[in-house]
CSV table of C-alpha atoms in Angstrom, one decimal:
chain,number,residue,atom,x,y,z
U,249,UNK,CA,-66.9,-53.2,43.8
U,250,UNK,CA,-65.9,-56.2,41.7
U,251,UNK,CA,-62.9,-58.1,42.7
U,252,UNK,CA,-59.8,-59.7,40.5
U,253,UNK,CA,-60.7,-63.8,41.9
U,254,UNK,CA,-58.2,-65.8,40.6
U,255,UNK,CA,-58.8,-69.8,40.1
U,256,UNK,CA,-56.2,-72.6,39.3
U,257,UNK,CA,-56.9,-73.7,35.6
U,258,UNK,CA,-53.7,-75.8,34.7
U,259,UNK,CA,-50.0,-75.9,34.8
U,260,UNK,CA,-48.8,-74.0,31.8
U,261,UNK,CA,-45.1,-74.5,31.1
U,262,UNK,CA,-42.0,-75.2,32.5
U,263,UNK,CA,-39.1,-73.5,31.3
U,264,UNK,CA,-35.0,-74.6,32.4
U,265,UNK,CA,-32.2,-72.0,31.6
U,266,UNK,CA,-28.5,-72.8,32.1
U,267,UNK,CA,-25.8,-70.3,31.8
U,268,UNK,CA,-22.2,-70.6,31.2
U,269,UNK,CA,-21.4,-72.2,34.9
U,270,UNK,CA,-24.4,-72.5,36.4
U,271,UNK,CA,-28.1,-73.4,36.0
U,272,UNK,CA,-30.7,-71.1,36.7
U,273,UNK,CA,-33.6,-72.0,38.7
U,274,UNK,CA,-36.6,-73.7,36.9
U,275,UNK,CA,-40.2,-71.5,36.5
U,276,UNK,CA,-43.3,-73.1,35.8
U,277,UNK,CA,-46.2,-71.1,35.3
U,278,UNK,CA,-49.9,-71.6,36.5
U,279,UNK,CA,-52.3,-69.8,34.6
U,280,UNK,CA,-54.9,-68.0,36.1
U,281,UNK,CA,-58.9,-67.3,35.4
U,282,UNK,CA,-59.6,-63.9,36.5
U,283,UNK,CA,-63.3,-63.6,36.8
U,284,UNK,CA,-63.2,-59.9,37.2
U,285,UNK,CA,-60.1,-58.6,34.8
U,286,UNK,CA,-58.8,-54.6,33.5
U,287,UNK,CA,-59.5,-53.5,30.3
U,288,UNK,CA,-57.9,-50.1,30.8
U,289,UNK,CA,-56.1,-48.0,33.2
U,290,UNK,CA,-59.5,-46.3,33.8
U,291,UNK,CA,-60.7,-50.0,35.3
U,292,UNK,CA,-57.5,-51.0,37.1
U,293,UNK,CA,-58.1,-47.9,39.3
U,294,UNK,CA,-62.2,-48.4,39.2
U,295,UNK,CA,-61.1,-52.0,40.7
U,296,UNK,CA,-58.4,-50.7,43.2
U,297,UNK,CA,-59.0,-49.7,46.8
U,298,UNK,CA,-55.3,-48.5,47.4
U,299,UNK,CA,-52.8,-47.5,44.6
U,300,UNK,CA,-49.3,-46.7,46.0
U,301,UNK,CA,-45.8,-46.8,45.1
U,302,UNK,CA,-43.1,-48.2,47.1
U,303,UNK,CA,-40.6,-50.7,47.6
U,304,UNK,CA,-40.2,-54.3,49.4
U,305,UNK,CA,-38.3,-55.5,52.1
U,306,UNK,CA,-36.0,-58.4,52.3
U,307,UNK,CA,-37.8,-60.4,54.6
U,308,UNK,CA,-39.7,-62.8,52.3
U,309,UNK,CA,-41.8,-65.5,54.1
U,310,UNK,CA,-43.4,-68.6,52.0
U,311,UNK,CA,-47.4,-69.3,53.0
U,312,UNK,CA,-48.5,-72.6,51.5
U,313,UNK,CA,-51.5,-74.6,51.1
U,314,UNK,CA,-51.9,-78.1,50.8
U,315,UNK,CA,-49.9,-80.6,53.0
U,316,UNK,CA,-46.5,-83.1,52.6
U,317,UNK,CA,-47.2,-84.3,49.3
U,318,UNK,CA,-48.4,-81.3,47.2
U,319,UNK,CA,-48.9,-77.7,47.2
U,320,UNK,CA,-52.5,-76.2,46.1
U,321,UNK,CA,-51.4,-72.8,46.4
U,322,UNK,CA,-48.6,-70.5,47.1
U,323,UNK,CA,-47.8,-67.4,47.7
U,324,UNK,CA,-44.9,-65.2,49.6
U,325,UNK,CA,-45.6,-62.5,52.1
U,326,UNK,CA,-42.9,-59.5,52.4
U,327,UNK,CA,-43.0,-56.4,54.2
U,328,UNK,CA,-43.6,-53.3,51.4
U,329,UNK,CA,-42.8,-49.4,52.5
U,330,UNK,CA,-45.1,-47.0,50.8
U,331,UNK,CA,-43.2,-43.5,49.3
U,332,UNK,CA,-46.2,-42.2,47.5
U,333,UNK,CA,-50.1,-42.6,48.3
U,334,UNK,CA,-52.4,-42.0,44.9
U,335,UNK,CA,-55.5,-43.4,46.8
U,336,UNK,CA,-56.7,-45.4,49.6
U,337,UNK,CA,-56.0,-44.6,53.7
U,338,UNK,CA,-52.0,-45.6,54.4
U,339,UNK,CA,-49.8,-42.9,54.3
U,340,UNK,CA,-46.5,-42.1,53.2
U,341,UNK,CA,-44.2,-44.4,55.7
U,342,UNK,CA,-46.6,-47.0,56.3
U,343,UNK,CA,-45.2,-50.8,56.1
U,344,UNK,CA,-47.8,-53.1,55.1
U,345,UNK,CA,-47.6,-56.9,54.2
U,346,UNK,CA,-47.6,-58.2,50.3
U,347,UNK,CA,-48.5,-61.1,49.2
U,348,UNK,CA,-46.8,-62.0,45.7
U,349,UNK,CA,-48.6,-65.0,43.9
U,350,UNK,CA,-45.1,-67.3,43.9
U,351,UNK,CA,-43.5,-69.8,45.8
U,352,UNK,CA,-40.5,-72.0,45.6
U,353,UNK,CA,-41.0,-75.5,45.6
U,354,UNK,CA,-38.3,-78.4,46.4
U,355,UNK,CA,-38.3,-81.9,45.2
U,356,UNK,CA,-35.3,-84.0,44.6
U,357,UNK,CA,-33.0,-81.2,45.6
U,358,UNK,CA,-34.3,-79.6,42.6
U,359,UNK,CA,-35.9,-75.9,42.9
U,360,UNK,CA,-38.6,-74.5,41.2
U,361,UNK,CA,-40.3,-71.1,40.6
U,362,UNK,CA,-43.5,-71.4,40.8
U,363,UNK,CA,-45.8,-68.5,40.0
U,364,UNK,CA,-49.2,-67.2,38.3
U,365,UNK,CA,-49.6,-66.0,35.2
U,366,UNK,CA,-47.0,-63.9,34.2
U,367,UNK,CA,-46.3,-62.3,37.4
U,368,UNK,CA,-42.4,-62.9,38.5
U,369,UNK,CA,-40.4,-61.8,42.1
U,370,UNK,CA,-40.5,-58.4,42.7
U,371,UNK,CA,-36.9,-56.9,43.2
U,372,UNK,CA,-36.1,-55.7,46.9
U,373,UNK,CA,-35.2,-52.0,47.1
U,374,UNK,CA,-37.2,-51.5,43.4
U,375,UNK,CA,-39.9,-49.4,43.8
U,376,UNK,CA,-43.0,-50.4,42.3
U,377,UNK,CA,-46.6,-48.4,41.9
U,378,UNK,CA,-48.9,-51.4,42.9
U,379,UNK,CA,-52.9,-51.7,42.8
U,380,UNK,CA,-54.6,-53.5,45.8
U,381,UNK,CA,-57.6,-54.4,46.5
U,382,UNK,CA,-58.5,-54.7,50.3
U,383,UNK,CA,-58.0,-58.0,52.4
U,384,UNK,CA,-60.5,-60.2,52.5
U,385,UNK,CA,-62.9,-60.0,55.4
U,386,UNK,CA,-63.6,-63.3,56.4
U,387,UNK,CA,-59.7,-64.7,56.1
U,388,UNK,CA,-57.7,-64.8,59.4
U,389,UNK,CA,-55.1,-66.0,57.3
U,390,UNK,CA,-54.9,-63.3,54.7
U,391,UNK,CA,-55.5,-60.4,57.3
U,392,UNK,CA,-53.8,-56.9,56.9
U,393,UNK,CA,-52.4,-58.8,54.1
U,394,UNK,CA,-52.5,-56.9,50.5
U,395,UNK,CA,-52.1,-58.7,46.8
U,396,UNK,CA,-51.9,-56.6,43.4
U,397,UNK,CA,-55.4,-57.1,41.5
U,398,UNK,CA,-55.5,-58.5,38.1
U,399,UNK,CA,-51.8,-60.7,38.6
U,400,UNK,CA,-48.9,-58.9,37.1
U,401,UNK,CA,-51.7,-55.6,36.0
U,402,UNK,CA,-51.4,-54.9,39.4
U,403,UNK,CA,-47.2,-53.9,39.5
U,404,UNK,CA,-45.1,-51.5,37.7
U,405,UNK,CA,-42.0,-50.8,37.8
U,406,UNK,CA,-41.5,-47.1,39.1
U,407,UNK,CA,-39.6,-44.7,36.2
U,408,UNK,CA,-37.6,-41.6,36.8
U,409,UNK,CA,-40.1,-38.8,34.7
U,410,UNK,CA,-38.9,-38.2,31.5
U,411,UNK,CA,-36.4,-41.3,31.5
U,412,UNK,CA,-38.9,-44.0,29.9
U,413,UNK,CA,-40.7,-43.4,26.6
U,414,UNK,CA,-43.3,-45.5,24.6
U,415,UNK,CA,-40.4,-47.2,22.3
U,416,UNK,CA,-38.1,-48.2,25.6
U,417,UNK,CA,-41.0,-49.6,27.1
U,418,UNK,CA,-41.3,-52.0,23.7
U,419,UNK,CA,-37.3,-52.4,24.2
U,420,UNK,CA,-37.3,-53.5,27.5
U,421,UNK,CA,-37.5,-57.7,28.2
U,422,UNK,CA,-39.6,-59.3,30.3
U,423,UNK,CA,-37.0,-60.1,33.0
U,424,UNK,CA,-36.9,-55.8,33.3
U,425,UNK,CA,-40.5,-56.1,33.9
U,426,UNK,CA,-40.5,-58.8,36.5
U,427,UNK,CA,-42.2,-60.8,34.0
U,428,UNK,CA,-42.4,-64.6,32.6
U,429,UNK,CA,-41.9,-65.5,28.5
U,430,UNK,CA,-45.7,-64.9,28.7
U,431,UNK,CA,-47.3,-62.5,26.0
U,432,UNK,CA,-47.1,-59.0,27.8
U,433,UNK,CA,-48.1,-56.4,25.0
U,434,UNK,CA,-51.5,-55.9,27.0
U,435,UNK,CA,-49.3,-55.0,29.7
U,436,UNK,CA,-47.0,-53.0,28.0
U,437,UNK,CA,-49.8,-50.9,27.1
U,438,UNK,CA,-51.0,-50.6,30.4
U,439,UNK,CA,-47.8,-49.8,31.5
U,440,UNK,CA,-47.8,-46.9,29.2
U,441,UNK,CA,-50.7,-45.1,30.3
U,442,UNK,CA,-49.4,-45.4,33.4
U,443,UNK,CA,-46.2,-43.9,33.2
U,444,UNK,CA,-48.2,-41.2,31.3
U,445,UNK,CA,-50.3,-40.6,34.1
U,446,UNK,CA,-48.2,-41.3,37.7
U,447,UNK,CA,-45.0,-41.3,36.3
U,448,UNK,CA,-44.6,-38.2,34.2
U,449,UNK,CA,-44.2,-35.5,36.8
């Protein structure tokens, strides 16, 4: 079965927000190279070997790679409770780990967002209908530990059925959809088929 293998290709932008008494935290974007992307609905599921819905735990924990000086890669781990099972082995209660392809980095006393693609926090207590592939095999260090395939292709936002039509899902901002300034009408259109499909009942 193919796999969604992501690669570091460069630094896209960074992006500062103030509001009226504060200043939000800085985000900087790395873009990925999926070897192995979705197309379709049809392939997201073709490349999935779990598809559940369910919603995170606050109990976030950074894993980082690289040493003092700079971070290669970055990810943060949380526990996730599953409320529906579509496909794969876990059931309905099961609390598996996430990862989440962002971190937070820290340099004079400055903090930044940093995540790939367009993929942004998830929200605790939100559920979410995910896609995972499997851990890796050979990786003590990723063990029993699940990431959504394909970057932000691989999360959704769980609707109420019959709350969310096609035309509020081309209302709603990026921030709604846990997502970047990043184009996102591929995954708008994802997201519609699968509302359609998991979220209509």
């Amino acid at each position: 079965m193919k796999k969604c293998i992501s690669v570091i290709m460069m630094v896209l932008f960074v992006t500062a927000a103030c509001s009226g008494c504060g200043q939000k935290m800085q985000t900087r974007s790395i873009q990925e190279d999926l070897l192995f992307d979705a197309g379709s609905l049809e392939e997201l599921e073709d490349l999935s070997k779990q598809i559940v819905q369910g919603k995170f735990y606050d109990d976030p924990r950074e894993d980082l790679q690289g040493d003092e000086s700079i971070t290669l890669y970055g990810a943060t781990i949380s526990s996730f409770e599953i409320t529906k099972v579509y496909k794969g082995d876990f059931e309905v209660g099961d609390v598996i780990q996430v990862g989440e392809e962002y971190y937070i980095d820290e340099s004079d006393g400055q903090k930044t967002l940093v995540h790939f693609g367009n993929y942004l926090p998830s929200e605790v207590g939100k559920e979410y209908l995910m896609f995972f592939d499997n851990p890796p095999k050979n990786s003590k260090r990723w063990k029993d530990t699940y990431t959504p395939i394909c970057g932000e292709k691989g999360r959704y936002p769980v609707v109420a059925p019959g709350t969310c039509s096609a035309a509020d899902i081309d209302d709603m901002t990026n921030e709604e959809l846990n997502l970047d300034t990043g184009d996102s009408s591929f995954y708008r259109h994802l997201y519609k088929d699968v509302i359609e499909k998991y979220m209509s009942e």
